[in-house]
PDB file of C-alpha atoms and ligand atoms in Angstrom:
ATOM      1  CA  MET A   1    -124.403-230.722 103.301  1.00  0.00           C
ATOM      2  CA  ARG A   2    -123.801-233.137 100.401  1.00  0.00           C
ATOM      3  CA  ILE A   3    -122.603-236.565 101.501  1.00  0.00           C
ATOM      4  CA  ASP A   4    -119.599-236.591  99.136  1.00  0.00           C
ATOM      5  CA  LYS A   5    -118.420-233.205 100.433  1.00  0.00           C
ATOM      6  CA  PHE A   6    -118.904-234.224 104.060  1.00  0.00           C
ATOM      7  CA  ILE A   7    -116.858-237.394 103.705  1.00  0.00           C
ATOM      8  CA  ALA A   8    -114.169-235.836 101.498  1.00  0.00           C
ATOM      9  CA  ASN A   9    -113.784-233.032 104.086  1.00  0.00           C
ATOM     10  CA  LEU A  10    -113.047-235.649 106.683  1.00  0.00           C
ATOM     11  CA  TRP A  11    -110.239-236.770 104.421  1.00  0.00           C
ATOM     12  CA  TYR A  12    -111.535-240.101 103.425  1.00  0.00           C
ATOM     13  CA  GLY A  13    -110.363-238.949 100.024  1.00  0.00           C
ATOM     14  CA  SER A  14    -111.409-236.729  97.165  1.00  0.00           C
ATOM     15  CA  ARG A  15    -115.032-236.460  96.100  1.00  0.00           C
ATOM     16  CA  ARG A  16    -114.152-238.775  93.198  1.00  0.00           C
ATOM     17  CA  GLN A  17    -112.931-241.392  95.650  1.00  0.00           C
ATOM     18  CA  VAL A  18    -116.052-240.939  97.742  1.00  0.00           C
ATOM     19  CA  TRP A  19    -118.069-241.659  94.610  1.00  0.00           C
ATOM     20  CA  GLU A  20    -116.154-244.933  94.311  1.00  0.00           C
ATOM     21  CA  TYR A  21    -117.068-245.772  97.920  1.00  0.00           C
ATOM     22  CA  ILE A  22    -120.706-245.003  97.165  1.00  0.00           C
ATOM     23  CA  LYS A  23    -120.662-247.243  94.082  1.00  0.00           C
ATOM     24  CA  ASN A  24    -119.086-249.994  96.203  1.00  0.00           C
ATOM     25  CA  GLU A  25    -121.924-249.635  98.727  1.00  0.00           C
ATOM     26  CA  TYR A  26    -119.555-248.724 101.583  1.00  0.00           C
ATOM     27  CA  ILE A  27    -121.595-245.737 102.732  1.00  0.00           C
ATOM     28  CA  LYS A  28    -124.782-245.843 104.732  1.00  0.00           C
ATOM     29  CA  VAL A  29    -127.067-243.162 106.123  1.00  0.00           C
ATOM     30  CA  ASN A  30    -129.216-244.240 109.050  1.00  0.00           C
ATOM     31  CA  GLY A  31    -128.345-247.857 108.279  1.00  0.00           C
ATOM     32  CA  GLU A  32    -129.417-247.668 104.593  1.00  0.00           C
ATOM     33  CA  THR A  33    -126.909-247.871 101.764  1.00  0.00           C
ATOM     34  CA  ILE A  34    -126.993-244.694  99.696  1.00  0.00           C
ATOM     35  CA  TYR A  35    -126.385-244.487  95.969  1.00  0.00           C
ATOM     36  CA  GLU A  36    -126.356-240.724  95.233  1.00  0.00           C
ATOM     37  CA  LYS A  37    -123.283-238.566  95.662  1.00  0.00           C
ATOM     38  CA  ASP A  38    -125.400-235.433  96.168  1.00  0.00           C
ATOM     39  CA  TYR A  39    -127.457-237.025  98.941  1.00  0.00           C
ATOM     40  CA  GLU A  40    -128.136-234.256 101.498  1.00  0.00           C
ATOM     41  CA  ILE A  41    -127.274-235.087 105.097  1.00  0.00           C
ATOM     42  CA  HIS A  42    -128.357-233.285 108.262  1.00  0.00           C
ATOM     43  CA  PHE A  43    -126.992-233.196 111.786  1.00  0.00           C
ATOM     44  CA  TRP A  44    -129.507-235.812 112.949  1.00  0.00           C
ATOM     45  CA  ASP A  45    -128.401-238.371 110.341  1.00  0.00           C
ATOM     46  CA  VAL A  46    -126.060-241.223 111.229  1.00  0.00           C
ATOM     47  CA  VAL A  47    -123.470-241.655 108.478  1.00  0.00           C
ATOM     48  CA  SER A  48    -121.256-244.699 108.370  1.00  0.00           C
ATOM     49  CA  ILE A  49    -118.429-245.772 106.138  1.00  0.00           C
ATOM     50  CA  TRP A  50    -117.243-249.364 106.259  1.00  0.00           C
ATOM     51  CA  ASP A  51    -119.693-249.658 109.168  1.00  0.00           C
ATOM     52  CA  THR A  52    -117.769-247.041 111.222  1.00  0.00           C
ATOM     53  CA  VAL A  53    -120.102-244.286 112.318  1.00  0.00           C
ATOM     54  CA  ILE A  54    -119.088-240.717 111.500  1.00  0.00           C
ATOM     55  CA  GLU A  55    -121.097-238.183 113.433  1.00  0.00           C
ATOM     56  CA  TYR A  56    -122.033-234.975 111.671  1.00  0.00           C
ATOM     57  CA  LYS A  57    -120.664-232.256 113.924  1.00  0.00           C
ATOM     58  CA  GLU A  58    -119.818-228.712 113.046  1.00  0.00           C
ATOM     59  CA  TYR A  59    -117.116-228.396 115.679  1.00  0.00           C
ATOM     60  CA  ILE A  60    -114.804-231.091 116.966  1.00  0.00           C
ATOM     61  CA  TYR A  61    -112.744-230.908 120.166  1.00  0.00           C
ATOM     62  CA  VAL A  62    -110.098-233.528 120.825  1.00  0.00           C
ATOM     63  CA  LEU A  63    -107.576-233.935 123.576  1.00  0.00           C
ATOM     64  CA  LEU A  64    -104.412-235.973 122.972  1.00  0.00           C
ATOM     65  CA  ASN A  65    -101.684-236.994 125.399  1.00  0.00           C
ATOM     66  CA  LYS A  66     -98.648-236.753 123.139  1.00  0.00           C
ATOM     67  CA  PRO A  67     -95.519-238.762 123.918  1.00  0.00           C
ATOM     68  CA  VAL A  68     -92.124-237.240 123.128  1.00  0.00           C
ATOM     69  CA  TRP A  69     -90.758-237.796 119.635  1.00  0.00           C
ATOM     70  CA  TYR A  70     -93.971-236.921 117.732  1.00  0.00           C
ATOM     71  CA  ILE A  71     -94.067-233.558 115.965  1.00  0.00           C
ATOM     72  CA  SER A  72     -96.906-231.033 116.036  1.00  0.00           C
ATOM     73  CA  SER A  73     -97.147-230.960 112.276  1.00  0.00           C
ATOM     74  CA  LYS A  74     -99.439-232.803 109.883  1.00  0.00           C
ATOM     75  CA  LYS A  75     -96.478-234.039 107.841  1.00  0.00           C
ATOM     76  CA  SER A  76     -93.965-236.465 109.313  1.00  0.00           C
ATOM     77  CA  GLU A  77     -90.319-235.506 109.034  1.00  0.00           C
ATOM     78  CA  TRP A  78     -87.687-238.049 108.246  1.00  0.00           C
ATOM     79  CA  TRP A  79     -87.308-239.503 111.710  1.00  0.00           C
ATOM     80  CA  HIS A  80     -90.147-237.790 113.586  1.00  0.00           C
ATOM     81  CA  PRO A  81     -93.654-239.076 113.039  1.00  0.00           C
ATOM     82  CA  SER A  82     -96.570-236.640 112.850  1.00  0.00           C
ATOM     83  CA  TYR A  83     -99.026-236.483 115.764  1.00  0.00           C
ATOM     84  CA  LEU A  84    -101.615-237.602 113.156  1.00  0.00           C
ATOM     85  CA  GLU A  85    -100.304-241.132 113.588  1.00  0.00           C
ATOM     86  CA  LEU A  86    -101.669-241.030 117.131  1.00  0.00           C
ATOM     87  CA  LEU A  87    -105.114-240.063 115.829  1.00  0.00           C
ATOM     88  CA  GLU A  88    -105.428-242.805 113.243  1.00  0.00           C
ATOM     89  CA  ASN A  89    -108.815-243.926 114.509  1.00  0.00           C
ATOM     90  CA  CYS A  90    -110.202-240.362 114.737  1.00  0.00           C
ATOM     91  CA  PRO A  91    -112.227-239.665 111.575  1.00  0.00           C
ATOM     92  CA  TYR A  92    -111.884-235.901 112.068  1.00  0.00           C
ATOM     93  CA  ALA A  93    -108.093-235.837 112.446  1.00  0.00           C
ATOM     94  CA  GLN A  94    -107.467-233.983 109.191  1.00  0.00           C
ATOM     95  CA  ILE A  95    -109.927-231.179 109.771  1.00  0.00           C
ATOM     96  CA  ILE A  96    -108.805-230.201 113.265  1.00  0.00           C
ATOM     97  CA  ASP A  97    -105.721-228.195 114.154  1.00  0.00           C
ATOM     98  CA  ILE A  98    -103.505-228.008 117.199  1.00  0.00           C
ATOM     99  CA  VAL A  99    -104.193-225.205 119.674  1.00  0.00           C
ATOM    100  CA  GLY A 100    -100.660-224.407 120.820  1.00  0.00           C
ATOM    101  CA  ARG A 101     -97.983-226.702 119.452  1.00  0.00           C
ATOM    102  CA  LEU A 102     -95.506-228.742 121.489  1.00  0.00           C
ATOM    103  CA  ASP A 103     -91.895-229.424 120.568  1.00  0.00           C
ATOM    104  CA  PHE A 104     -91.068-232.991 119.544  1.00  0.00           C
ATOM    105  CA  ASP A 105     -89.225-233.520 122.863  1.00  0.00           C
ATOM    106  CA  THR A 106     -92.117-232.127 124.938  1.00  0.00           C
ATOM    107  CA  SER A 107     -94.886-234.502 125.981  1.00  0.00           C
ATOM    108  CA  GLY A 108     -98.386-233.895 127.237  1.00  0.00           C
ATOM    109  CA  PHE A 109    -101.549-232.182 126.445  1.00  0.00           C
ATOM    110  CA  LEU A 110    -102.495-231.276 122.860  1.00  0.00           C
ATOM    111  CA  LEU A 111    -105.874-229.719 122.295  1.00  0.00           C
ATOM    112  CA  LEU A 112    -107.188-229.936 118.724  1.00  0.00           C
ATOM    113  CA  THR A 113    -110.227-228.281 117.194  1.00  0.00           C
ATOM    114  CA  ASN A 114    -111.689-226.648 114.090  1.00  0.00           C
ATOM    115  CA  ASP A 115    -113.387-224.015 116.248  1.00  0.00           C
ATOM    116  CA  GLY A 116    -111.466-220.781 115.649  1.00  0.00           C
ATOM    117  CA  SER A 117    -113.128-218.967 118.530  1.00  0.00           C
ATOM    118  CA  LEU A 118    -111.804-221.506 121.045  1.00  0.00           C
ATOM    119  CA  THR A 119    -108.347-221.415 119.475  1.00  0.00           C
ATOM    120  CA  HIS A 120    -108.283-217.647 119.814  1.00  0.00           C
ATOM    121  CA  LYS A 121    -109.452-217.767 123.404  1.00  0.00           C
ATOM    122  CA  ILE A 122    -106.786-220.287 124.416  1.00  0.00           C
ATOM    123  CA  ILE A 123    -103.760-218.883 122.615  1.00  0.00           C
ATOM    124  CA  SER A 124    -104.309-215.149 122.855  1.00  0.00           C
ATOM    125  CA  PRO A 125    -101.990-213.845 125.635  1.00  0.00           C
ATOM    126  CA  LYS A 126    -104.619-211.159 126.343  1.00  0.00           C
ATOM    127  CA  LYS A 127    -107.082-213.805 127.520  1.00  0.00           C
ATOM    128  CA  ASP A 128    -104.722-214.961 130.277  1.00  0.00           C
ATOM    129  CA  ILE A 129    -105.468-218.674 129.934  1.00  0.00           C
ATOM    130  CA  PHE A 130    -102.585-220.363 131.734  1.00  0.00           C
ATOM    131  CA  LYS A 131    -100.919-223.487 130.354  1.00  0.00           C
ATOM    132  CA  LYS A 132     -99.179-225.509 133.015  1.00  0.00           C
ATOM    133  CA  TYR A 133     -95.976-227.478 132.399  1.00  0.00           C
ATOM    134  CA  SER A 134     -93.966-229.762 134.628  1.00  0.00           C
ATOM    135  CA  VAL A 135     -90.327-228.857 134.121  1.00  0.00           C
ATOM    136  CA  VAL A 136     -87.156-230.729 135.074  1.00  0.00           C
ATOM    137  CA  TRP A 137     -83.861-228.901 134.580  1.00  0.00           C
ATOM    138  CA  GLU A 138     -80.156-229.529 134.678  1.00  0.00           C
ATOM    139  CA  ASN A 139     -78.326-227.207 137.089  1.00  0.00           C
ATOM    140  CA  ASN A 140     -79.103-225.888 140.543  1.00  0.00           C
ATOM    141  CA  ILE A 141     -81.714-223.195 140.685  1.00  0.00           C
ATOM    142  CA  SER A 142     -81.930-220.433 143.308  1.00  0.00           C
ATOM    143  CA  GLN A 143     -84.900-218.706 144.890  1.00  0.00           C
ATOM    144  CA  LYS A 144     -83.856-215.640 142.911  1.00  0.00           C
ATOM    145  CA  ASP A 145     -84.141-217.632 139.647  1.00  0.00           C
ATOM    146  CA  ILE A 146     -87.652-218.724 140.633  1.00  0.00           C
ATOM    147  CA  GLU A 147     -88.594-215.118 141.282  1.00  0.00           C
ATOM    148  CA  LYS A 148     -87.191-214.121 137.888  1.00  0.00           C
ATOM    149  CA  LEU A 149     -89.262-216.797 136.131  1.00  0.00           C
ATOM    150  CA  GLU A 150     -92.335-215.538 137.952  1.00  0.00           C
ATOM    151  CA  SER A 151     -91.874-211.860 137.270  1.00  0.00           C
ATOM    152  CA  GLY A 152     -90.639-212.179 133.654  1.00  0.00           C
ATOM    153  CA  VAL A 153     -87.339-212.873 131.919  1.00  0.00           C
ATOM    154  CA  LYS A 154     -85.897-211.632 128.662  1.00  0.00           C
ATOM    155  CA  ILE A 155     -86.580-213.911 125.705  1.00  0.00           C
ATOM    156  CA  ASP A 156     -86.194-212.839 122.085  1.00  0.00           C
ATOM    157  CA  ASP A 157     -85.627-209.236 123.191  1.00  0.00           C
ATOM    158  CA  THR A 158     -88.889-208.923 125.086  1.00  0.00           C
ATOM    159  CA  ILE A 159     -89.882-209.759 128.633  1.00  0.00           C
ATOM    160  CA  SER A 160     -92.091-212.803 129.232  1.00  0.00           C
ATOM    161  CA  LYS A 161     -95.427-212.172 130.926  1.00  0.00           C
ATOM    162  CA  PRO A 162     -95.674-212.988 134.648  1.00  0.00           C
ATOM    163  CA  ALA A 163     -95.729-216.749 135.267  1.00  0.00           C
ATOM    164  CA  LYS A 164     -96.739-218.926 138.209  1.00  0.00           C
ATOM    165  CA  VAL A 165     -94.357-221.382 139.853  1.00  0.00           C
ATOM    166  CA  GLU A 166     -95.240-224.324 142.114  1.00  0.00           C
ATOM    167  CA  ILE A 167     -92.243-226.146 143.527  1.00  0.00           C
ATOM    168  CA  ILE A 168     -92.512-229.951 143.400  1.00  0.00           C
ATOM    169  CA  ASP A 169     -88.998-230.912 144.485  1.00  0.00           C
ATOM    170  CA  LYS A 170     -85.460-229.630 144.173  1.00  0.00           C
ATOM    171  CA  ASN A 171     -85.237-230.002 140.415  1.00  0.00           C
ATOM    172  CA  LYS A 172     -88.886-230.066 139.374  1.00  0.00           C
ATOM    173  CA  ILE A 173     -91.524-227.337 139.239  1.00  0.00           C
ATOM    174  CA  TYR A 174     -94.868-226.636 137.676  1.00  0.00           C
ATOM    175  CA  LEU A 175     -94.559-223.508 135.567  1.00  0.00           C
ATOM    176  CA  SER A 176     -97.751-221.890 134.262  1.00  0.00           C
ATOM    177  CA  ILE A 177     -97.545-219.388 131.420  1.00  0.00           C
ATOM    178  CA  SER A 178    -100.231-217.504 129.533  1.00  0.00           C
ATOM    179  CA  GLU A 179     -98.214-217.046 126.338  1.00  0.00           C
ATOM    180  CA  GLY A 180     -97.124-219.648 123.806  1.00  0.00           C
ATOM    181  CA  ARG A 181     -93.973-218.327 122.202  1.00  0.00           C
ATOM    182  CA  PHE A 182     -91.679-220.599 120.231  1.00  0.00           C
ATOM    183  CA  HIS A 183     -89.643-222.754 122.693  1.00  0.00           C
ATOM    184  CA  GLN A 184     -90.844-220.402 125.406  1.00  0.00           C
ATOM    185  CA  ILE A 185     -90.032-222.422 128.501  1.00  0.00           C
ATOM    186  CA  LYS A 186     -86.678-223.624 127.208  1.00  0.00           C
ATOM    187  CA  LYS A 187     -85.778-220.006 126.442  1.00  0.00           C
ATOM    188  CA  MET A 188     -86.978-218.831 129.863  1.00  0.00           C
ATOM    189  CA  PHE A 189     -84.641-221.357 131.465  1.00  0.00           C
ATOM    190  CA  GLU A 190     -81.800-220.385 129.126  1.00  0.00           C
ATOM    191  CA  SER A 191     -82.191-216.806 130.234  1.00  0.00           C
ATOM    192  CA  ILE A 192     -81.514-217.848 133.857  1.00  0.00           C
ATOM    193  CA  GLY A 193     -78.490-219.848 132.707  1.00  0.00           C
ATOM    194  CA  ASN A 194     -80.125-223.270 132.900  1.00  0.00           C
ATOM    195  CA  THR A 195     -81.282-226.058 130.582  1.00  0.00           C
ATOM    196  CA  VAL A 196     -84.615-227.873 130.488  1.00  0.00           C
ATOM    197  CA  ILE A 197     -84.198-231.640 130.340  1.00  0.00           C
ATOM    198  CA  GLU A 198     -87.814-232.747 130.601  1.00  0.00           C
ATOM    199  CA  LEU A 199     -90.960-230.826 129.717  1.00  0.00           C
ATOM    200  CA  LYS A 200     -94.567-231.911 129.847  1.00  0.00           C
ATOM    201  CA  ARG A 201     -97.754-229.869 129.432  1.00  0.00           C
ATOM    202  CA  VAL A 202    -100.156-231.005 132.125  1.00  0.00           C
ATOM    203  CA  SER A 203    -103.023-228.559 131.771  1.00  0.00           C
ATOM    204  CA  ILE A 204    -104.630-225.873 129.660  1.00  0.00           C
ATOM    205  CA  GLY A 205    -106.819-223.564 131.691  1.00  0.00           C
ATOM    206  CA  TRP A 206    -108.792-225.756 134.056  1.00  0.00           C
ATOM    207  CA  LEU A 207    -108.430-228.875 131.815  1.00  0.00           C
ATOM    208  CA  THR A 208    -105.898-231.318 133.212  1.00  0.00           C
ATOM    209  CA  LEU A 209    -104.339-234.432 131.836  1.00  0.00           C
ATOM    210  CA  TRP A 210    -104.966-236.848 134.646  1.00  0.00           C
ATOM    211  CA  GLU A 211    -107.555-239.053 132.949  1.00  0.00           C
ATOM    212  CA  LEU A 212    -105.619-239.733 129.731  1.00  0.00           C
ATOM    213  CA  ASN A 213    -102.681-242.114 129.428  1.00  0.00           C
ATOM    214  CA  VAL A 214     -99.809-241.280 127.106  1.00  0.00           C
ATOM    215  CA  TRP A 215    -100.723-242.096 123.462  1.00  0.00           C
ATOM    216  CA  GLU A 216    -104.437-241.793 124.228  1.00  0.00           C
ATOM    217  CA  TRP A 217    -106.928-239.267 122.900  1.00  0.00           C
ATOM    218  CA  LYS A 218    -110.550-238.492 123.618  1.00  0.00           C
ATOM    219  CA  TYR A 219    -113.337-236.151 122.555  1.00  0.00           C
ATOM    220  CA  LEU A 220    -114.049-233.386 125.056  1.00  0.00           C
ATOM    221  CA  SER A 221    -117.440-233.728 126.672  1.00  0.00           C
ATOM    222  CA  ASP A 222    -120.073-230.987 126.209  1.00  0.00           C
ATOM    223  CA  GLU A 223    -119.504-230.012 129.842  1.00  0.00           C
ATOM    224  CA  GLU A 224    -115.742-229.653 129.312  1.00  0.00           C
ATOM    225  CA  ILE A 225    -116.238-227.580 126.161  1.00  0.00           C
ATOM    226  CA  LYS A 226    -118.681-225.302 127.968  1.00  0.00           C
ATOM    227  CA  LYS A 227    -116.235-224.737 130.814  1.00  0.00           C
ATOM    228  CA  LEU A 228    -113.432-223.870 128.399  1.00  0.00           C
ATOM    229  CA  PHE A 229    -115.549-221.041 127.009  1.00  0.00           C
ATOM    230  CA  GLU A 230    -116.460-219.606 130.448  1.00  0.00           C
TER     231      GLU A 230
HETATM  232  N1  LIG B 301     -92.151-224.319 125.824  1.00  0.00           N
HETATM  233  C1  LIG B 301     -91.184-224.992 125.156  1.00  0.00           C
HETATM  234  O1  LIG B 301     -90.010-224.628 125.239  1.00  0.00           O
HETATM  235  N2  LIG B 301     -91.525-226.055 124.405  1.00  0.00           N
HETATM  236  C2  LIG B 301     -92.799-226.512 124.318  1.00  0.00           C
HETATM  237  O2  LIG B 301     -93.035-227.508 123.625  1.00  0.00           O
HETATM  238  C3  LIG B 301     -93.793-225.819 125.009  1.00  0.00           C
HETATM  239  C4  LIG B 301     -93.443-224.719 125.755  1.00  0.00           C
END
């Protein structure tokens, strides 16, 4: 791939801007300053811009522990910042997309990638990949309500797919669902006459959040990526 295309794709600017960086000697390949905008790079080359190394990778997989208040959209809204602000030091942030959005008042696990096959595998309800949420709610909940959540409740005129419930204490459960409908868990609780007051996604499939603090992100390891595809 041409160096100007590679860097522009990573959103360091337009190809014209990249040309400016090249003229200013900001860009190096394998430690050598390059002067041609059509310089061909390969996956074994080490590209750096302002001495920050950008690895050439076809697919990128990032895990972010989102705090509440950030929105799952690339554009900030007037008082809600975009999740992109949490990925400021990730050179690939603009070319990866969220696999299963979270509401601004939901915290937890955001998986981001440019690999469409993984996205499909994770979000397709047919693949039965469960996403686990810790849920805190407002009013008392009965055993019957728990059973309803597990077997399926009516949301948006259709019945939710069977879910799994693990009781943590009297107003907190883990709820695992294999779908990702808009406001799904809040609507499931509405349908049993209750209100969610705290929601956090703690795992996607076998991937859990334990090693990442809130606000932090990391690249998935090769081992983790492989297991997600199994
Ligand atoms: N269900 C919701 O209601 N909101 C989320 O952000 C995720 C699941």
